[in-house]
XYZ file of C-alpha atoms in Angstrom:
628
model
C 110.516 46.811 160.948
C 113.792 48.859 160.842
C 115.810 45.601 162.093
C 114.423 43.502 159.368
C 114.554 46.354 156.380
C 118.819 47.132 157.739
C 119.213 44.118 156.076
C 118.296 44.714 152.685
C 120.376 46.766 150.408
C 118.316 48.504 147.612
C 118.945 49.665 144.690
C 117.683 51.856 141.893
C 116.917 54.225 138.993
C 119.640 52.109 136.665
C 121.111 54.123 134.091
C 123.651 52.538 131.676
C 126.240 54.363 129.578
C 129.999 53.618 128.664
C 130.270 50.293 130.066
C 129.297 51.374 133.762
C 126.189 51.563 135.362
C 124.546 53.807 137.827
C 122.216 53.896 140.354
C 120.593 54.667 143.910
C 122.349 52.864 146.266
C 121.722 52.485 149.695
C 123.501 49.460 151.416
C 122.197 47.499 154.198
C 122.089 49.942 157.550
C 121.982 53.278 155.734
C 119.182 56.000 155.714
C 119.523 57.598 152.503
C 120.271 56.582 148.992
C 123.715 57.227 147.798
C 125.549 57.508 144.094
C 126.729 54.149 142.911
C 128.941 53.118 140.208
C 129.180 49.684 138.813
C 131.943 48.726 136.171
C 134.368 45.984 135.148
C 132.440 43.485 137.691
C 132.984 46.169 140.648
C 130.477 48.477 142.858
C 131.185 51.677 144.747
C 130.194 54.174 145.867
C 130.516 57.473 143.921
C 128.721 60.304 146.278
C 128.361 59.069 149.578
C 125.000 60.929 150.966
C 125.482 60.030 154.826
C 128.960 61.994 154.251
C 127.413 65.076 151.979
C 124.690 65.907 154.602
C 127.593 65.640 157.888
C 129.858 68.273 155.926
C 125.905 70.240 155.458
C 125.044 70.606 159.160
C 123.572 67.435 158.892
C 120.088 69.124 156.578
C 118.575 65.928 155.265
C 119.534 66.042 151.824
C 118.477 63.360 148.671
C 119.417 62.478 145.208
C 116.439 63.399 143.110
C 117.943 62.526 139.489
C 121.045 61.504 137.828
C 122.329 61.432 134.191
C 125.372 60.191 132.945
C 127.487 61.406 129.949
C 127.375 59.000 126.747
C 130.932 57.720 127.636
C 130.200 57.641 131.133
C 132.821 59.622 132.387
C 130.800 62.330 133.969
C 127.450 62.222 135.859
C 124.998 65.311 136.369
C 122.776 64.791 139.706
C 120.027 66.986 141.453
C 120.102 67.178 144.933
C 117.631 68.890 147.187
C 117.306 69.417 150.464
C 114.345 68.470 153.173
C 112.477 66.733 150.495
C 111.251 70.283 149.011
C 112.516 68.253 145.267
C 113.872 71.761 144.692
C 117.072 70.061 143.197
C 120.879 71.983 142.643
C 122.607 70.344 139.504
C 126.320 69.265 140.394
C 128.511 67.377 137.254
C 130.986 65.004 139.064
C 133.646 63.196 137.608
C 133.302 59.866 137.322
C 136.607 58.411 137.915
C 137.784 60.375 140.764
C 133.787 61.624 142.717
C 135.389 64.763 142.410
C 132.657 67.889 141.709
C 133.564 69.618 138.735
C 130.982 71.885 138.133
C 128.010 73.674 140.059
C 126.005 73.312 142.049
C 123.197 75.610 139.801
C 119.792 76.027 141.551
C 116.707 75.546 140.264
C 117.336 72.204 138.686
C 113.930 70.991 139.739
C 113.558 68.421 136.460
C 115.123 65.291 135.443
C 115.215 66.592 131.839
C 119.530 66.128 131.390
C 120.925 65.590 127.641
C 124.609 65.773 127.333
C 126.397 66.807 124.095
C 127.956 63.999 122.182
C 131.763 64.726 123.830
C 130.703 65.124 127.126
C 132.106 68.808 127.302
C 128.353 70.657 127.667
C 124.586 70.148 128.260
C 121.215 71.166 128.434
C 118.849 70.673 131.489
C 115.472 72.284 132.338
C 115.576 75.381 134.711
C 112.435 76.868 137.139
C 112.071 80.461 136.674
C 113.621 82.754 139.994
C 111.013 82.669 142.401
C 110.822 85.856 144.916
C 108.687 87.296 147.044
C 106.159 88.627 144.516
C 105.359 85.673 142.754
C 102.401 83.610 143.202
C 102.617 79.858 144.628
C 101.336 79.202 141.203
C 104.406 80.637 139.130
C 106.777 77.980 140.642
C 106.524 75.102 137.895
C 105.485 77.892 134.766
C 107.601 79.321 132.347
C 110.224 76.822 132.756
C 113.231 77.341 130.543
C 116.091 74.831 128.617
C 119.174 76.228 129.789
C 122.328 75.143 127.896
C 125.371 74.796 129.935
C 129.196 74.513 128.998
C 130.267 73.367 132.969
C 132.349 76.528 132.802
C 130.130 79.660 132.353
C 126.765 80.252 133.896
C 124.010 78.110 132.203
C 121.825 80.480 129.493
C 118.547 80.122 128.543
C 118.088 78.811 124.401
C 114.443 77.306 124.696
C 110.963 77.989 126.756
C 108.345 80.236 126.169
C 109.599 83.129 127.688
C 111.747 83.081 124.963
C 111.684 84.789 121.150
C 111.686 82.594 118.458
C 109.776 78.785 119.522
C 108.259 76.200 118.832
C 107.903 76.256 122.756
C 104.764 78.541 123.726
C 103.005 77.589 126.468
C 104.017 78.425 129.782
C 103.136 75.377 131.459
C 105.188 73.308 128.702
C 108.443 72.538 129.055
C 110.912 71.624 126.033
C 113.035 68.642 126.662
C 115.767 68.402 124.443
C 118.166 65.027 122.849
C 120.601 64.420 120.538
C 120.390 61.909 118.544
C 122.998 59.348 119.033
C 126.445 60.293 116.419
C 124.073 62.408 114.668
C 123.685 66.086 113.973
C 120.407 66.035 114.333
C 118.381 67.192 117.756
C 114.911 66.096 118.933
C 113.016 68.548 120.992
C 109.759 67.107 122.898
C 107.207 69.281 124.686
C 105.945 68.506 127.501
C 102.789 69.923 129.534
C 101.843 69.317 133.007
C 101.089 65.677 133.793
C 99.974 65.086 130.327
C 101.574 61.855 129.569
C 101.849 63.001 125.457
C 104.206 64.526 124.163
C 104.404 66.917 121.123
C 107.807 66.384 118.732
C 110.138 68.400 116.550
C 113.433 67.591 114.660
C 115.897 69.967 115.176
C 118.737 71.181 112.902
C 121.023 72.081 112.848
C 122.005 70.900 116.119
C 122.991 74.255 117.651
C 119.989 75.835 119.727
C 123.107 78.209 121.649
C 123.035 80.163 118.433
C 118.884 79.867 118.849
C 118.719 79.625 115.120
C 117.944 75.873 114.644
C 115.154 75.038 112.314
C 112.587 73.228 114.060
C 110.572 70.869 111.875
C 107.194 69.221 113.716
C 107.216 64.824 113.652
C 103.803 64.496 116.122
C 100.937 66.780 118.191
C 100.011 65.657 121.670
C 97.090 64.003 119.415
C 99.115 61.497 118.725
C 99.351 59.934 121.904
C 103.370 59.602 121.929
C 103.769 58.848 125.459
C 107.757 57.221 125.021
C 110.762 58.224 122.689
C 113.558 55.968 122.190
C 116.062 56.249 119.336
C 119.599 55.276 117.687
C 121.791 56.421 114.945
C 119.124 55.438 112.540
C 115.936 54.579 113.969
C 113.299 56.698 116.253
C 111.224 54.457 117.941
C 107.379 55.934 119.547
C 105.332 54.179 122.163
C 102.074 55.194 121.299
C 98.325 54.957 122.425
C 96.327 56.368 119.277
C 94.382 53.299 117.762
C 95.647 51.310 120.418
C 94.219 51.631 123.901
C 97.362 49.049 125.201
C 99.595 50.901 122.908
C 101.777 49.812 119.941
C 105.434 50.540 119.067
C 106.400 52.594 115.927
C 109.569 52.912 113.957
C 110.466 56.003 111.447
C 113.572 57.044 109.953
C 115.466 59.472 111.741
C 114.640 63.080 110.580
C 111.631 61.300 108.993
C 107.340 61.956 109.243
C 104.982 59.914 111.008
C 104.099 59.130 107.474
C 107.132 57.448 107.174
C 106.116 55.247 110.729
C 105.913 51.135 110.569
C 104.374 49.498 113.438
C 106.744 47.202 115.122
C 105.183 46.235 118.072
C 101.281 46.113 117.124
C 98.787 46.439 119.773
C 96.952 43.641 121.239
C 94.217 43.021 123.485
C 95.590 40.509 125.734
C 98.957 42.735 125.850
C 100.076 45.771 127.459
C 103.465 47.810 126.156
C 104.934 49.254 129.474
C 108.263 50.487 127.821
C 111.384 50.481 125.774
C 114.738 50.653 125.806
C 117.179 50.986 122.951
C 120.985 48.457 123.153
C 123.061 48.106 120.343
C 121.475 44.781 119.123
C 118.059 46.096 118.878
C 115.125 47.626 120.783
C 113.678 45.852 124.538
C 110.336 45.910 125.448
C 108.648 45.494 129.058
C 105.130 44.165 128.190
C 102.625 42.981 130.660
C 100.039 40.295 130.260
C 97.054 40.300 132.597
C 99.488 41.686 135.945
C 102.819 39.938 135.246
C 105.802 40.968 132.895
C 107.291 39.982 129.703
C 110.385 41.206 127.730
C 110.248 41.123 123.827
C 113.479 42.113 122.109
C 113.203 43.641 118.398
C 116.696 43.013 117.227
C 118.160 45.093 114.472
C 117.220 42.342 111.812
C 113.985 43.172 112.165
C 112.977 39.922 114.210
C 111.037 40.442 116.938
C 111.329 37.536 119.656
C 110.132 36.690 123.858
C 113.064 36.591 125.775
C 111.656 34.317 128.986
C 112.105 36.223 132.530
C 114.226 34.577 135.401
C 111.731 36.094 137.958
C 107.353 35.600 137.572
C 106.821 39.083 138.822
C 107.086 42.734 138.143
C 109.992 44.669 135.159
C 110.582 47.350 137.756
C 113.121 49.013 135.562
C 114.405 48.403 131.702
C 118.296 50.499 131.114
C 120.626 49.523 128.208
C 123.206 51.520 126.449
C 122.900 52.117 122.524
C 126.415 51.606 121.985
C 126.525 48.341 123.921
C 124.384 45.039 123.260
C 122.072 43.674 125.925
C 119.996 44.473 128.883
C 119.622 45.061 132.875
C 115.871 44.407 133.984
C 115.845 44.893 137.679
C 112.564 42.282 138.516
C 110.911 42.025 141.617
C 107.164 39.942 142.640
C 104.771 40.368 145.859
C 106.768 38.041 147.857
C 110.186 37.945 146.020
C 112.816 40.612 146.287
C 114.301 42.780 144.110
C 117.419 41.738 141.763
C 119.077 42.716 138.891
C 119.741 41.009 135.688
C 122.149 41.361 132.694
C 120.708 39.864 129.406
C 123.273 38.700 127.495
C 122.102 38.080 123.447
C 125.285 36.309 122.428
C 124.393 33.523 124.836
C 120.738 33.972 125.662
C 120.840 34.182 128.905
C 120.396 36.469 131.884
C 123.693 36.776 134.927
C 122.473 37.928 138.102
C 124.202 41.736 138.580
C 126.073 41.392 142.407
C 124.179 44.568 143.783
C 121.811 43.849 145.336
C 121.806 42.281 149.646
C 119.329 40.210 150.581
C 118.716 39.003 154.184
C 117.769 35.236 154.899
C 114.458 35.228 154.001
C 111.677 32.392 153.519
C 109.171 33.629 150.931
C 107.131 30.364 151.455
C 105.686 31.872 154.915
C 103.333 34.322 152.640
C 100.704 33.143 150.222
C 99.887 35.701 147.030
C 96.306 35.399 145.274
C 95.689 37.080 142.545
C 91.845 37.997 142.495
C 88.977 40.041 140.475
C 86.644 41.975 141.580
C 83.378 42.990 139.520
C 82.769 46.610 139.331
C 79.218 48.245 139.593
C 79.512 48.788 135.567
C 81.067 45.100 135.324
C 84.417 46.091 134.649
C 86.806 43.275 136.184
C 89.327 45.201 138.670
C 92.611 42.801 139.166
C 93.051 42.667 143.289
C 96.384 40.797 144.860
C 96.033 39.820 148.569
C 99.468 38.905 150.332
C 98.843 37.602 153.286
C 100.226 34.047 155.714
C 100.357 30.707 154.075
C 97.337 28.763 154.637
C 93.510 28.492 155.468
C 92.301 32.202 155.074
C 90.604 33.391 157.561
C 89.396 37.292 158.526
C 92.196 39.299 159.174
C 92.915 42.926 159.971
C 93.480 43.949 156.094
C 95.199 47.408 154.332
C 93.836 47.975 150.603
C 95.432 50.309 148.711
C 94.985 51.938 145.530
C 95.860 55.058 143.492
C 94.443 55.630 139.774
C 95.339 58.645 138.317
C 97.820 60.256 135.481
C 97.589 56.398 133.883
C 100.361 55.325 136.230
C 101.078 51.837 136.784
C 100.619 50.327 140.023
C 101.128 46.721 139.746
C 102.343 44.656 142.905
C 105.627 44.584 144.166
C 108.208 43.843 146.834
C 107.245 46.066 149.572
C 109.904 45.558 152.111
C 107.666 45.823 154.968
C 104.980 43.474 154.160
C 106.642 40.442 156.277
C 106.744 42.567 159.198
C 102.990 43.455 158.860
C 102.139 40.537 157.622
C 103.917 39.132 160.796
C 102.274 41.690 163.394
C 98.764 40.475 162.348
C 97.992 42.383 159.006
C 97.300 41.371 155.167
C 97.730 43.775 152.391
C 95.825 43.847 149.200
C 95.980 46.333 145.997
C 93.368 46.925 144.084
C 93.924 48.021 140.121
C 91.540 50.961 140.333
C 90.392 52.514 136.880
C 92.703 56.465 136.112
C 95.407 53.962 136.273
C 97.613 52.700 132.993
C 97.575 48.689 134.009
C 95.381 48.113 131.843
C 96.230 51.064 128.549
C 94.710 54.044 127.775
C 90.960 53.403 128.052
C 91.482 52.135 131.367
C 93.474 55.369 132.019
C 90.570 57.529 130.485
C 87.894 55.147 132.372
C 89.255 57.208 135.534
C 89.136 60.397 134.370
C 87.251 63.224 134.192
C 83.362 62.570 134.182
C 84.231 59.374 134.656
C 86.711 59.789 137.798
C 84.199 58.174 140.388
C 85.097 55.032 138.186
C 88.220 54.802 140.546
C 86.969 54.861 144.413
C 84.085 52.803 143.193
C 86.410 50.190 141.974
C 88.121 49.917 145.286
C 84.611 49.880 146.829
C 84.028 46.635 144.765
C 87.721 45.492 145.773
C 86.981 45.697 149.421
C 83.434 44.327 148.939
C 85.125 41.207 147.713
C 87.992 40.769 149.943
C 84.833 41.106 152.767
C 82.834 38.181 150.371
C 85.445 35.661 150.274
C 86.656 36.255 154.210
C 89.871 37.941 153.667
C 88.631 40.245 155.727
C 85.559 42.247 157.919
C 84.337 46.260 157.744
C 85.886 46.062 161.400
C 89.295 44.586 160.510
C 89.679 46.814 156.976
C 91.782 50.008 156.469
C 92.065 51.616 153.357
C 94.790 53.411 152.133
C 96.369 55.999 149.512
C 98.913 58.493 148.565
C 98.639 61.646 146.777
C 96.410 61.140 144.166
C 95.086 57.974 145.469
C 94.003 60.845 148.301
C 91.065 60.853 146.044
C 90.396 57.489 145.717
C 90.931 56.651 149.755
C 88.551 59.863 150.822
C 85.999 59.507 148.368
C 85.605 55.724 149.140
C 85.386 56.232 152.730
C 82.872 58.715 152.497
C 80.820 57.650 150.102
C 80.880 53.968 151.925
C 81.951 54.818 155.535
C 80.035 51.100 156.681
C 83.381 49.086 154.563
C 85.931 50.415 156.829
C 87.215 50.399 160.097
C 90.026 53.065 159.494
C 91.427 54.887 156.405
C 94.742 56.327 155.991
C 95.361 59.285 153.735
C 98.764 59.950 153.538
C 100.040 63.643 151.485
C 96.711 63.170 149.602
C 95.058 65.242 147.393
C 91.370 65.849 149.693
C 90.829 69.665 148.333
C 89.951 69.394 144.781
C 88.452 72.455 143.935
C 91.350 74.503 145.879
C 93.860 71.950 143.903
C 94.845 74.464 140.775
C 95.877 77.469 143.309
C 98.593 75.097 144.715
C 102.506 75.658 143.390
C 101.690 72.225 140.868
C 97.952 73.162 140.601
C 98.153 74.461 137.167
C 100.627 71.354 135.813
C 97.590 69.178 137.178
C 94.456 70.995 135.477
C 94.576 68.582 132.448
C 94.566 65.468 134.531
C 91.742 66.691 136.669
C 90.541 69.678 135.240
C 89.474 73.139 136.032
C 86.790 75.247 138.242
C 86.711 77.965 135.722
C 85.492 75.236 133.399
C 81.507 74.049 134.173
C 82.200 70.805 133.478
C 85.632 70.690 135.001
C 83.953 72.045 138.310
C 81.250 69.438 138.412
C 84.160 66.569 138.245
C 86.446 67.941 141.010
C 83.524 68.619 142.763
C 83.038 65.109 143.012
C 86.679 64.746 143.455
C 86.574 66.711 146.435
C 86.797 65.143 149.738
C 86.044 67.599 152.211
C 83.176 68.749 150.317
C 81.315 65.373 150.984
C 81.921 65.129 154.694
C 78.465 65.305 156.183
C 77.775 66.322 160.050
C 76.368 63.424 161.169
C 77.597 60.128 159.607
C 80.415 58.358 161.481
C 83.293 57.855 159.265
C 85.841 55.594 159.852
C 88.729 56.820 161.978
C 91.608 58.624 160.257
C 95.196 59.368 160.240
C 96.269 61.719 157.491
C 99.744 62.531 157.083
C 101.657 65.984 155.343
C 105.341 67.375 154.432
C 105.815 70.705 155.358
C 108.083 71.301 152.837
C 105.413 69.403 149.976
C 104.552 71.897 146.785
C 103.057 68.825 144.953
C 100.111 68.506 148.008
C 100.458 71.411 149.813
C 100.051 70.386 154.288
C 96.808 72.505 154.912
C 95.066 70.570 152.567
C 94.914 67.806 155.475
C 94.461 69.919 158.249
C 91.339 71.116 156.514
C 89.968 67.520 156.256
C 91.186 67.031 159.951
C 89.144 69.725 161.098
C 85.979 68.713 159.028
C 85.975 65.202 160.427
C 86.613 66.162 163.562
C 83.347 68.955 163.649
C 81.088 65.152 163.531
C 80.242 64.480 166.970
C 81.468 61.602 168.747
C 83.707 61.038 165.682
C 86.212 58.550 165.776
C 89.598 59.085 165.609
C 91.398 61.543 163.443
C 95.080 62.002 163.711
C 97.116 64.417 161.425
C 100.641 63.872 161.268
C 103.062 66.567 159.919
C 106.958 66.124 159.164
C 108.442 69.269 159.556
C 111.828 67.887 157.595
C 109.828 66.414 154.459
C 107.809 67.077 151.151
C 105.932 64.932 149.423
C 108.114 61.791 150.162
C 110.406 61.258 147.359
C 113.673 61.467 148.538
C 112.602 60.967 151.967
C 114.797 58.891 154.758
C 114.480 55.558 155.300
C 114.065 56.339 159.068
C 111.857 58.547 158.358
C 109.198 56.336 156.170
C 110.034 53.875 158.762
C 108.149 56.171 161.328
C 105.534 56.479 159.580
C 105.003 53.179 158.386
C 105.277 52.151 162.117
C 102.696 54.529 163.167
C 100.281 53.103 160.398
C 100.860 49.964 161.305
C 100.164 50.596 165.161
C 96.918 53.253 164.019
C 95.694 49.744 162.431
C 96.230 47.271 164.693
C 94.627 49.604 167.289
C 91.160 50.553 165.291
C 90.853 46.807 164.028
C 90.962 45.870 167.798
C 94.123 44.392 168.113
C 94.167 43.328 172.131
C 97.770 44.228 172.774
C 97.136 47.962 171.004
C 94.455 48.838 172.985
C 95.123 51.614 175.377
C 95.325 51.140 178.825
């Protein structure tokens, strides 16, 4: 696996701004991701992370965020240590990778705006966290510090704070100028809610904390993306429109004032938007696969075909600049970068990113549907060897939750599994956002059981058509997807040979005293609530372990430095399995050097992934992974 992988270069998290563009960079052979720079047809490397984490005692170290100045000539990143995502700010220079300012702690979000000159900016700061505060204080009361690069940062916004419009402590106020204007914006921002509340701000001086903040939209809106230029806001929004619609209102204007630019449509999903000096771009998907629509300036709005059938991974532009980079990527073809060009309509592959010799014509994709209990049709993508199909040893994964999109892509380890003997499939379980906002809300709540029972009907149907058997099938999730992967195997331990829960969320009703428990209750809800306890009752995985049934065997994997999932969580459901008698396996695997997994090492990941891959291969009967 690592011999094939060293031979990709992969890149990431584009951001455009003064002619340049930066990214995550990590070249063919490295571990981590580094700071790139690309500009005037050039790439290099601007903070080299192999070199930062040497001259740290060699502490694994990773780039959680970056955000560039509007001319580009300085960048602020976060950087945390042993994937705890408990990020330092740091301003480099541009031109030179010199650090100019920091590091400040407690830098945790990704919530950068810089001032129009470059010279100051505001960011989003945890409160200090001692000794006497509970694990639940560490994401609350979160401030918006303003910070010259020269002084230390002070607090203007948060609620904590005299004076508004931000209250709550578990929102946090995320602040933007508006391009060559006076004028700020100011969105709140609560937990995992994907809404957002909205306020104009002016005038544009929150230091002084005497700005005038007048309201644009309530969470009830369903504003869920902001994009805007000198003139325009633009609002990606779900109210009347379950696949959501664009709007367009005057700067400093009302949602009175809104026109719908992008309407909503049935056979149509609006993923995002991006705002170039020609006009506005627009990821849509239609059924799984991705489409870009450009609204240009005149009003028109036009489809701009894709070089790639596959997946927008990313969308960056600059508003002073015309054009786009769409970084596309499908099941079986790798990840590249694009430049859209409008003066010539057409798209010039960027030079950065390595791709090893590679023959995507070995692996088959099919594109499937499953037929929920309720009828719902769940989209289900098998990649697998070209071919007859035939039963295979077979990992379905899911997630569903927080209406996050999780559409296929270029995993860079399927050929290598696909290789040693094992298919993959995803199933597009219901909590999700594939398919808009009622599919989103169709995994919530009430109605969360929607989403395990979805990938029940995904793996019933991989087993119908002969993808697969209940003794070649694993099923898999992450994190939230915890739920979906533990629920599913309990609730239907006869599918599945093995299931693999990896930093997953297994403790429902002991979720909200966690560090990000509170940011969570309105995705999941609350035990103090009846209702709320009924749901994450049902949520809960441990809870519905029964002495007695034979589940299938298990490997569940933790951080120990993880405040999103905290690592007992697993042990817990470790020890309940393993109280069944004659229960299969159960295997609970800790990394004492990671959190959650963002940020984590490719070596690292690597490890794991080969110890899922040999956990499968040796409960699906695999004869050369037997023991002996």
């Amino acid at each position: 696996m690592t011999t094939f992988s060293a031979a990709f270069g992969k890149v990431g998290g584009i951001w455009a701004a003064g002619g340049k563009l930066f990214y995550f960079d990590r070249a063919p052979g490295k571990d981590v991701f580094s700071l790139g720079v690309f500009e005037n047809g050039h790439k290099r490397i601007l903070l080299d992370m192999a070199a930062f984490m040497a001259a740290h005692g060699g502490t694994p170290y990773a780039i959680d965020w970056l955000q560039s100045s509007h001319d580009g000539a300085k960048i602020a990143v976060g950087i945390s240590a042993g994937g705890s995502e408990d990020s330092s700010i740091t301003v480099f220079d541009v031109a030179t990778g010199r650090a100019i300012a920091g590091p400040i702690d407690r830098a945790a979000d990704d919530g950068v705006d810089w001032s129009e000159d470059g010279s100051s900016l505001f960011f989003i700061r945890s409160q200090p966290f001692g000794p006497a505060s509970k694990p639940t204080d560490k994401y609350r009361n979160e401030a918006t510090d303003y910070w010259d690069l020269k002084s230390e940062p002070r607090a203007v916004l948060g609620a904590a704070l005299p004076g508004g419009p931000i209250t709550d402590p578990d929102e946090e106020g995320f602040l933007r100028h508006v391009p060559h204007r006076s004028e700020l914006l100011l969105m709140g921002v609560t937990g995992v809610k994907p809404e957002r509340r909205l306020w104009w701000g002016k005038p544009a001086d929150p230091r002084a904390q005497r700005v005038t903040w007048t309201p644009i939209a309530a969470y009830e809106d369903g504003i869920t993306n902001v994009e805007m230029n000198r003139t325009t806001l633009f609002l990606m929004t779900h109210k009347d429109a379950p696949r959501f619609k664009i709007l367009a209102l005057p700067i400093g204007g009302t949602l009175a004032q809104a026109k719908t630019i992008i309407p909503p449509s049935d056979s149509q999903l609006v993923e995002g938007e991006v705002v170039a000096a020609d006009g506005l771009y627009i990821s849509v998907r239609r059924g799984i696969y991705s489409q870009l629509l450009r609204f240009s300036n005149d009003g028109k709005v036009s489809e701009i075909a894709l070089p790639v059938h596959g997946s927008i991974e990313n969308l960056a532009a600059d508003v002073d600049e015309p054009g786009a980079v769409v970084m596309l990527d499908g099941s079986k073809t790798p990840v590249a970068h694009y430049r859209y060009d409008p003066a010539r309509k057409a798209f010039d592959v960027l030079p950065l990113d390595i791709h090893p010799a590679f023959e995507p014509d070995r692996y088959a994709v099919s594109d499937l549907e499953a037929i929920a209990r309720d009828g719902s049709k769940i989209p289900l993508t098998v990649v697998g060897p070209a071919g007859a199909i035939q039963p295979r040893a077979m990992i379905l994964t899911a997630y569903g939750a927080y209406g996050r999109s999780d559409f296929p892509y270029f995993d860079f380890n399927m050929p290598t599994f696909v290789d040693a003997g094992i298919s993959m499939a995803k199933c597009t379980v219901r909590g999700g956002g594939e398919l808009g906002e009622a599919w989103r809300l169709a995994g919530k709540g009430k109605d969360k059981p929607n989403t395990w029972r979805d990938a029940i009907a995904c793996a019933e149907t991989l087993i119908a058509k002969g993808y697969t058997t209940p003794a070649l099938l694993t099923i898999e999730g992450t994190s939230a997807g915890g739920i979906m992967v533990g629920r599913a195997a309990t609730e239907r331990p006869d599918l599945f040979a093995a299931a693999i829960d990896r930093v997953g969320d297994v403790n429902m009703l002991r979720a909200e005293t966690m560090p990000a428990g509170p940011a969570n209750i309105p995705e999941f809800g609350t035990v103090t609530d009846p209702q709320g306890f009924k749901d994450l009752y049902e949520m809960d995985v441990i809870q519905h372990v029964k002495l007695g049934v034979q589940y299938p065997a298990f490997l569940i994997t933790a951080g120990l430095n993880d405040a999103r999932v905290e690592p007992w969580t697993g042990a817990k459901l470790a020890a309940m399995l393993e109280e069944n008698p004659a229960h299969r396996p159960v295997l609970y695997r800790l990394e004492q050097q990671d959190g959650h997994g963002l940020g984590s090492a490719k070596s690292t990941r690597e490890a794991e992934q080969a110890d899922i891959a040999a956990f499968v291969l040796w409960q699906t009967g695999a004869p050369a992974w037997q023991p002996r």
